[in-house]
PDB file of C-alpha atoms and ligand atoms in Angstrom:
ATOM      1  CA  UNK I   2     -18.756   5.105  -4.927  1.00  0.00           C
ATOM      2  CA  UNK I   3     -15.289   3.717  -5.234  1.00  0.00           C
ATOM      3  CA  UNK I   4     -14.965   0.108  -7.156  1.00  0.00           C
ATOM      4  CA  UNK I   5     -12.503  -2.437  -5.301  1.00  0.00           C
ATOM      5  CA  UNK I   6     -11.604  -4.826  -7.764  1.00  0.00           C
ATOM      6  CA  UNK I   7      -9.051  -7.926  -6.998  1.00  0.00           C
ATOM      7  CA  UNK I   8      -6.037  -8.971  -9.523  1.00  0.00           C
ATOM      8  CA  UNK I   9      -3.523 -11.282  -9.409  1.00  0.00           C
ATOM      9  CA  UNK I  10       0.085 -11.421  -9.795  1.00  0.00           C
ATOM     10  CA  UNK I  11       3.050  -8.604  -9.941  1.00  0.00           C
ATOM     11  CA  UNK I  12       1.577  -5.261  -8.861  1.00  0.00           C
ATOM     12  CA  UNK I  13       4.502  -3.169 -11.166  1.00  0.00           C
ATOM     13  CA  UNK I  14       2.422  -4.722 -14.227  1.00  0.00           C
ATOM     14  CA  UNK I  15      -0.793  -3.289 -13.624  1.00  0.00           C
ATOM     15  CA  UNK I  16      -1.569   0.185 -15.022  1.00  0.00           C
ATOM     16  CA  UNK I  17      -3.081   2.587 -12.547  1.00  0.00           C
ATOM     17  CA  UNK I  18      -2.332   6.177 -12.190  1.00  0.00           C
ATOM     18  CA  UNK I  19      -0.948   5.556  -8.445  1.00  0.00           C
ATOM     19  CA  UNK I  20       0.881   2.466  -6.968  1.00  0.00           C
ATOM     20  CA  UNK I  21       0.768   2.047  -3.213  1.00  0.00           C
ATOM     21  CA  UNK I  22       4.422   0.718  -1.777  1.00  0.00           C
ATOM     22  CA  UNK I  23       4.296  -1.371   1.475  1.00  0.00           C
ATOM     23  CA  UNK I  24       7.695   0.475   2.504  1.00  0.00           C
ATOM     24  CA  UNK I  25       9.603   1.038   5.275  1.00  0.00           C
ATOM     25  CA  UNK I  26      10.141   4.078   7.859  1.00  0.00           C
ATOM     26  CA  UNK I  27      13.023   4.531   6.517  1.00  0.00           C
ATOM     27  CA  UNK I  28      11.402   4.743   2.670  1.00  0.00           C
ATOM     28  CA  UNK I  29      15.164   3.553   1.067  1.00  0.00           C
ATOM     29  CA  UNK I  30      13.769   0.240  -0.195  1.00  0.00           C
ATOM     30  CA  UNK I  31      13.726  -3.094   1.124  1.00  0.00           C
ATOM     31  CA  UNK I  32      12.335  -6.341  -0.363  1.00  0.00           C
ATOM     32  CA  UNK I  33       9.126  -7.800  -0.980  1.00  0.00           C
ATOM     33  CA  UNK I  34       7.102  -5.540  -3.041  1.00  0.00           C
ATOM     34  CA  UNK I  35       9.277  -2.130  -2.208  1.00  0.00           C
ATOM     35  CA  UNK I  36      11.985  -4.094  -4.081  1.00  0.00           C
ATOM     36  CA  UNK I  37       9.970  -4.660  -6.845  1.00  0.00           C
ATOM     37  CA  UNK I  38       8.776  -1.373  -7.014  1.00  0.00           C
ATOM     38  CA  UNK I  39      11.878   0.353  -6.967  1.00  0.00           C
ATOM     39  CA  UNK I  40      13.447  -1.684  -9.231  1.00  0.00           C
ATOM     40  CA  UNK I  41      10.701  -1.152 -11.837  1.00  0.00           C
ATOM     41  CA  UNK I  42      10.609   2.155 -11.522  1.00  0.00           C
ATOM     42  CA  UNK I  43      13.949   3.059 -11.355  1.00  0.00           C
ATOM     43  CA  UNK I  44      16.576   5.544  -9.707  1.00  0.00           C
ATOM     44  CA  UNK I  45      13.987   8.513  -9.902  1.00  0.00           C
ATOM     45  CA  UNK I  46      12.038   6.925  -7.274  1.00  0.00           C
ATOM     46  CA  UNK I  47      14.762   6.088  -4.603  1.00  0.00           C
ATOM     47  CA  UNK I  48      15.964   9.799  -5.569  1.00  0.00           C
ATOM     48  CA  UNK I  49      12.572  11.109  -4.902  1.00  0.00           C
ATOM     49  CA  UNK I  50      12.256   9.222  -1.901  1.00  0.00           C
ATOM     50  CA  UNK I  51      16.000  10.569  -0.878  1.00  0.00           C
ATOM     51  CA  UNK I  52      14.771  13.924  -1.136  1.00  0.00           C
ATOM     52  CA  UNK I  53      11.886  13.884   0.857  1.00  0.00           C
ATOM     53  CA  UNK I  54      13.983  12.393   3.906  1.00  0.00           C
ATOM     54  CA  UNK I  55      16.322  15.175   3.607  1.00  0.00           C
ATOM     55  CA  UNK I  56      13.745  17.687   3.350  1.00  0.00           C
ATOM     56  CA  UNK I  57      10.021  17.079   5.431  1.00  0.00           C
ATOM     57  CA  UNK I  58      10.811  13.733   6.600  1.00  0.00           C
ATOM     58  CA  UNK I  59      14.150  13.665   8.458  1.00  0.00           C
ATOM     59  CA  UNK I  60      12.727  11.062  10.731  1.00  0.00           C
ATOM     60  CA  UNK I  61      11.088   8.520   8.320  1.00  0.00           C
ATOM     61  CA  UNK I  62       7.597   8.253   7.661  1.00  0.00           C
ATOM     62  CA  UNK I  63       5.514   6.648  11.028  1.00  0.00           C
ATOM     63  CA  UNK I  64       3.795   3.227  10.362  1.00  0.00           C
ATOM     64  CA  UNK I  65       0.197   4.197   9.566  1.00  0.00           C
ATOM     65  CA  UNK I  66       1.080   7.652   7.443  1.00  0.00           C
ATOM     66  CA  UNK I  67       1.706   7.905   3.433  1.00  0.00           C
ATOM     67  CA  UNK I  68       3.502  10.110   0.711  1.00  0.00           C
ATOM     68  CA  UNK I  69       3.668  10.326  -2.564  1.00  0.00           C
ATOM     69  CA  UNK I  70       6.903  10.035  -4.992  1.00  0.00           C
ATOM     70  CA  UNK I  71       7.318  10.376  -8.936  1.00  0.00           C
ATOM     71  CA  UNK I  72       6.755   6.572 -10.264  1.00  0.00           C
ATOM     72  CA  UNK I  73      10.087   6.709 -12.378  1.00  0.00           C
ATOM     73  CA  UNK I  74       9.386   3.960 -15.439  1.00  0.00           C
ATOM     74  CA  UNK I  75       6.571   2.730 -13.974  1.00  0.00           C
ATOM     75  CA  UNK I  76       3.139   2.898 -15.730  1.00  0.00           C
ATOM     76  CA  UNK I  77       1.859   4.418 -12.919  1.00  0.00           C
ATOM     77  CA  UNK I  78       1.937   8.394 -12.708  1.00  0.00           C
ATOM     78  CA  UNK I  79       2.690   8.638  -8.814  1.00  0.00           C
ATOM     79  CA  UNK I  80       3.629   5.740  -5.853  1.00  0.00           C
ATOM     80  CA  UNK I  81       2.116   6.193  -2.874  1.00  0.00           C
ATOM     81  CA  UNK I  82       4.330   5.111  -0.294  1.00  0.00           C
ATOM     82  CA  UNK I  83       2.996   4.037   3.229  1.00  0.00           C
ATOM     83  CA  UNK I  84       4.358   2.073   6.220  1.00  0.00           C
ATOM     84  CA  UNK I  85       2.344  -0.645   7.459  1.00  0.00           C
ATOM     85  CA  UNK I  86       2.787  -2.331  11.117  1.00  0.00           C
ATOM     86  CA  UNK I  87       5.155  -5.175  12.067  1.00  0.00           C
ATOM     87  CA  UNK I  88       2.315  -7.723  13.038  1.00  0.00           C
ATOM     88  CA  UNK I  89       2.395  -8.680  16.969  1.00  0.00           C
ATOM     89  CA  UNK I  90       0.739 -11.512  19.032  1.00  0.00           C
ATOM     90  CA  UNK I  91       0.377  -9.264  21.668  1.00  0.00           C
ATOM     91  CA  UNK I  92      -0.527  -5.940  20.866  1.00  0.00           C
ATOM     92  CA  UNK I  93      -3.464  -4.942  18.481  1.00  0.00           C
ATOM     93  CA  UNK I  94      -1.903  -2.789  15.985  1.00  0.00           C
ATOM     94  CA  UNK I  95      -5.120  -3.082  13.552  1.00  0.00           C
ATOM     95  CA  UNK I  96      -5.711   0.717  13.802  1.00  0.00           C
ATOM     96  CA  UNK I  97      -2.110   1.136  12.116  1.00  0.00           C
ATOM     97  CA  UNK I  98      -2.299  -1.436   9.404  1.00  0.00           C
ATOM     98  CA  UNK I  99      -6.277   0.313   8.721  1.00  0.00           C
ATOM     99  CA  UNK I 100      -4.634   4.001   8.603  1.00  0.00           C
ATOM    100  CA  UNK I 101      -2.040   2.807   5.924  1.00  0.00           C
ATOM    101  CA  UNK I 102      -4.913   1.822   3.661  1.00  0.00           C
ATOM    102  CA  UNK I 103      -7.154   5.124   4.395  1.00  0.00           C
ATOM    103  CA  UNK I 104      -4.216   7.395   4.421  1.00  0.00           C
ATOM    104  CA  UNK I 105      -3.104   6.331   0.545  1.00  0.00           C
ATOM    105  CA  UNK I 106      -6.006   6.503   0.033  1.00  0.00           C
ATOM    106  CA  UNK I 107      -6.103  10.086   0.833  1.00  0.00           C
ATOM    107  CA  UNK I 108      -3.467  10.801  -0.864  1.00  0.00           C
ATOM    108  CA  UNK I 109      -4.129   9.362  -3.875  1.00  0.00           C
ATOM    109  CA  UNK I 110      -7.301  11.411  -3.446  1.00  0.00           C
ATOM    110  CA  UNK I 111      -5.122  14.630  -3.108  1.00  0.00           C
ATOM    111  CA  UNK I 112      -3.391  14.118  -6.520  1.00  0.00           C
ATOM    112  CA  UNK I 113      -6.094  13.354  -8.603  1.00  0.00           C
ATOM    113  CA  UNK I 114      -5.636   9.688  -9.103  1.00  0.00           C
ATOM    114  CA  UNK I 115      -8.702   7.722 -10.282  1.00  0.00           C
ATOM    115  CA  UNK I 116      -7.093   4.642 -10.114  1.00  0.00           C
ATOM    116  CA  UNK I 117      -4.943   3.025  -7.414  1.00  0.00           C
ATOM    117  CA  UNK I 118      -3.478  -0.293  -6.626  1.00  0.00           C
ATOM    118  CA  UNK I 119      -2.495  -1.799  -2.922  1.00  0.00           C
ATOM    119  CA  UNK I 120      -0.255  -4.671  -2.097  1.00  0.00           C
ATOM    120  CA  UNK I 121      -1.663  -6.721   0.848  1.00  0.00           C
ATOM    121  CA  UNK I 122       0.619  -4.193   3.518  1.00  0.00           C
ATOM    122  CA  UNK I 123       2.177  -5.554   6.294  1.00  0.00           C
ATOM    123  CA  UNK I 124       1.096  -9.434   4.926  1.00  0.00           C
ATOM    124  CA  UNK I 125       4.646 -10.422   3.848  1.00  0.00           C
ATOM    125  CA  UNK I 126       8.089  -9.591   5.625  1.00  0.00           C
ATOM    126  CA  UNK I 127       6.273  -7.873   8.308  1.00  0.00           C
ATOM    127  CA  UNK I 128       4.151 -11.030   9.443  1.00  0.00           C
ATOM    128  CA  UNK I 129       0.431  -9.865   9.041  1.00  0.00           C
ATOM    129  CA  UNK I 130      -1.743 -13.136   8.894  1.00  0.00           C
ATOM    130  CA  UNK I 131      -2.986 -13.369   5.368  1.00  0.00           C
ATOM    131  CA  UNK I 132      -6.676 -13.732   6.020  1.00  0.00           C
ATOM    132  CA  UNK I 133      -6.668 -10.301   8.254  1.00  0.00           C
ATOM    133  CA  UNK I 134      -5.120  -8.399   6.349  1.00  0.00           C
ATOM    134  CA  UNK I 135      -7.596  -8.970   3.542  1.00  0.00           C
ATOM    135  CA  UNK I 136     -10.048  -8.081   5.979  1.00  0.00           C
ATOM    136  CA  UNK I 137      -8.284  -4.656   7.211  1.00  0.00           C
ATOM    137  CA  UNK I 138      -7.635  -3.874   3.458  1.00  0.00           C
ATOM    138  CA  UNK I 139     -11.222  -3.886   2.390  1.00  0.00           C
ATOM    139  CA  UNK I 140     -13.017  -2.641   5.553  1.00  0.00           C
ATOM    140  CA  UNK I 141     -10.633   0.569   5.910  1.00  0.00           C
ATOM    141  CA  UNK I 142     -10.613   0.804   2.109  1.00  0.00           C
ATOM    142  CA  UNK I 143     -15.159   0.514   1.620  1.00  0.00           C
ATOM    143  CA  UNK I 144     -15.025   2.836   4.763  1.00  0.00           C
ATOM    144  CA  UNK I 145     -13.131   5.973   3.276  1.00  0.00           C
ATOM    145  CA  UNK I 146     -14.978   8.641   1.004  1.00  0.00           C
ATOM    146  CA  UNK I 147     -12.978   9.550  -1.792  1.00  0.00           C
ATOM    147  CA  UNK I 148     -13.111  10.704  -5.556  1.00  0.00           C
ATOM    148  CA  UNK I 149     -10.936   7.703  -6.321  1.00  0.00           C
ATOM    149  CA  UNK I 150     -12.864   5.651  -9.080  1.00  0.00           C
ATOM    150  CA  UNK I 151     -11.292   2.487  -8.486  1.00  0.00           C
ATOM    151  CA  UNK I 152      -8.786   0.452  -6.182  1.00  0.00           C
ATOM    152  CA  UNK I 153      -7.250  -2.822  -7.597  1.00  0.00           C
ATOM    153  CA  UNK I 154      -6.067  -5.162  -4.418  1.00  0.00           C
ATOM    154  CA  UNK I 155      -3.205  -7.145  -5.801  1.00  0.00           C
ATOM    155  CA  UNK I 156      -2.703 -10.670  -4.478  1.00  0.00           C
ATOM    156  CA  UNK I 157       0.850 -12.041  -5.468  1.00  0.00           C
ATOM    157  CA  UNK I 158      -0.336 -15.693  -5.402  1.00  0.00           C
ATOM    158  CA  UNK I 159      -3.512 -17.701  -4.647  1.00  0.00           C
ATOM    159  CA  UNK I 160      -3.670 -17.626  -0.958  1.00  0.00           C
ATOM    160  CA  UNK I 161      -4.065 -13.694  -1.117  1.00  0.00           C
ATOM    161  CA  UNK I 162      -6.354 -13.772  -3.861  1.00  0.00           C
ATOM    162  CA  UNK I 163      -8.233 -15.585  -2.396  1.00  0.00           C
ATOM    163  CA  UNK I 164      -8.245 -14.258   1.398  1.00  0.00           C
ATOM    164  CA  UNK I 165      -9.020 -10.827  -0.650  1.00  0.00           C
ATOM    165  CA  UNK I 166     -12.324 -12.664  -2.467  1.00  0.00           C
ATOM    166  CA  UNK I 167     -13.571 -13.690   1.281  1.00  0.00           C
ATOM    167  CA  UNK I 168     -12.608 -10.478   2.707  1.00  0.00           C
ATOM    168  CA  UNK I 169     -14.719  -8.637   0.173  1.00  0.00           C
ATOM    169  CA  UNK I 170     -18.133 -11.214   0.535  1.00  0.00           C
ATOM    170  CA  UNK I 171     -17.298 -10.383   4.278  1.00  0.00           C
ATOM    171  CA  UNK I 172     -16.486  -7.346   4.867  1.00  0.00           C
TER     172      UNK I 172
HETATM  173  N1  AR6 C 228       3.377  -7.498  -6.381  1.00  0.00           N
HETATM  174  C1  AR6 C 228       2.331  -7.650  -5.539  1.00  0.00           C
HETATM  175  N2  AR6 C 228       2.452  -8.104  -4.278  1.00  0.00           N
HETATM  176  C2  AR6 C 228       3.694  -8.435  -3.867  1.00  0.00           C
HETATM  177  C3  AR6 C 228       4.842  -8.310  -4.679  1.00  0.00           C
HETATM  178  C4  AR6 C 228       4.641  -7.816  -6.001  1.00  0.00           C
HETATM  179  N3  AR6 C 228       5.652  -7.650  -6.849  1.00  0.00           N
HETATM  180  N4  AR6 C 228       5.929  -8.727  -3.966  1.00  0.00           N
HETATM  181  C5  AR6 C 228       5.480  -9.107  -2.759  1.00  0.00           C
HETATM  182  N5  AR6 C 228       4.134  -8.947  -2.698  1.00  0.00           N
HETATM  183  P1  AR6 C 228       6.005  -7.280   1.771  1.00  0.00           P
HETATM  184  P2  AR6 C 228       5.349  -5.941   4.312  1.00  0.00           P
HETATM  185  C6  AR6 C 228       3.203  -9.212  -1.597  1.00  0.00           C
HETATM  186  O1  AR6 C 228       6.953  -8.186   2.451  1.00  0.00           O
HETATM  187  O2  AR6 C 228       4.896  -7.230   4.869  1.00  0.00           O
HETATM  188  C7  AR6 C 228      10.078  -4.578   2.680  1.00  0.00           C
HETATM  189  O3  AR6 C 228      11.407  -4.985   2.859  1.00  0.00           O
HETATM  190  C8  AR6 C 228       3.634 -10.193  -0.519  1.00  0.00           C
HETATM  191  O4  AR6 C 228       3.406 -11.533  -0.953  1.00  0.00           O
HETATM  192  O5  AR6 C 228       6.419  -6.692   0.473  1.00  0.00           O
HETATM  193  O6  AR6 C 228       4.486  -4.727   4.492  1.00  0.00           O
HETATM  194  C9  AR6 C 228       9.847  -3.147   3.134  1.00  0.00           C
HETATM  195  O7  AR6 C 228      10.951  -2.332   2.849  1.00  0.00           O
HETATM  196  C10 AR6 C 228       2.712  -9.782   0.618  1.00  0.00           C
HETATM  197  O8  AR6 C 228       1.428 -10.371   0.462  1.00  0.00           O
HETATM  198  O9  AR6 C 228       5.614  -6.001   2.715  1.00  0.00           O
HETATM  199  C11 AR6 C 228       9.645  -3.325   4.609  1.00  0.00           C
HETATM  200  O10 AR6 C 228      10.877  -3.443   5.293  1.00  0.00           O
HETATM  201  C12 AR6 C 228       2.553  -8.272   0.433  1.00  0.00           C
HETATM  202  O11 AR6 C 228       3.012  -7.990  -0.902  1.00  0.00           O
HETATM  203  C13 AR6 C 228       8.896  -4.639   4.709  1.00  0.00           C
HETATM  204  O12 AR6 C 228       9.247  -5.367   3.523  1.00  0.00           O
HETATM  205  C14 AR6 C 228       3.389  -7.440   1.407  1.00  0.00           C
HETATM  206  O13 AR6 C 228       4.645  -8.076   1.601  1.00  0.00           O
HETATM  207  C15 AR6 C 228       7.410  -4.431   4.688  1.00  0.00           C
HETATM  208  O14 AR6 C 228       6.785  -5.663   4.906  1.00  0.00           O
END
């Protein structure tokens, strides 16, 4: 069974053997945490990202889905990038956000990675209210089968860490 474990703070500190990115289609960096994730880990990973656009993913990657880059000079052996959904009042778009956790997850699964961190996706520039996205993040993370030994959910201040404690006494 997979441990979910909660930290606090900068997710390009923590040592894991993949990194999930809250990206964009477009997966040429942004802010928020695809900022910080580039700029920690360096050209390689905007090259590597560069590449796959020209080659399988002329279109972007689709909010939901998730790839995998070199991590560059991060401590991290692999970043997982996915695409989470712009949050809306008026359309449910839960089954998105919940396929960006279990598809990472997946794919961390593919490469071998024992340990993985997420960012609270979609919680930032893209609107998601903080308390459901904890919720999303654990119940589409407890739900997926995977050799993965453990997944770290990063909060970047209190309010997340502590949304992610309630999610996981919830969930
Ligand atoms: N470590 C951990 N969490 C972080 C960090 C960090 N260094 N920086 C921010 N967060 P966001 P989104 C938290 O906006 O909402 C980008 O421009 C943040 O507080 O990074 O999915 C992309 O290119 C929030 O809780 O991602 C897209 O255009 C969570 O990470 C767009 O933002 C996600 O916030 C994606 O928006």
């Amino acid at each position: 069974m997979t441990a979910l474990d909660i930290a606090h703070g900068d997710i390009t500190t923590i040592a894991v053997d993949a990194i999930v990115n809250a990206a964009n289609s477009s997966l040429l960096g942004g802010g928020g945490v695809d900022g910080a994730i580039h700029s920690a880990g360096g050209p390689e990973v905007l090259e590597a990202c560069r590449e796959l656009r020209a080659t399988q993913l002329p279109d972007g990657l689709t909010p939901g889905r998730a790839v995998a880059t070199t991590a560059g000079r991060l401590p991290a052996r692999w970043v997982i990038h996915t695409v989470g959904p712009v949050w809306s009042r008026n359309e449910d778009r839960s089954h998105i956000l919940e396929a960006a956790y279990r598809n990472s997850l997946l794919v961390a699964h593919d490469l071998g990675a024992r340990t993985v961190s997420f960012p609270l996706i979609s919680a930032g520039i893209y609107g998601w209210p903080v308390d459901d996205a904890a919720l999303r993040a654990v119940t589409a993370l407890r739900g997926t089968q995977t050799s993965v030994e453990t997944v770290v959910l990063v909060g970047y201040d209190l309010a997340a860490v502590d949304a992610l404690r309630r999610a996981v006494a919830q969930a």
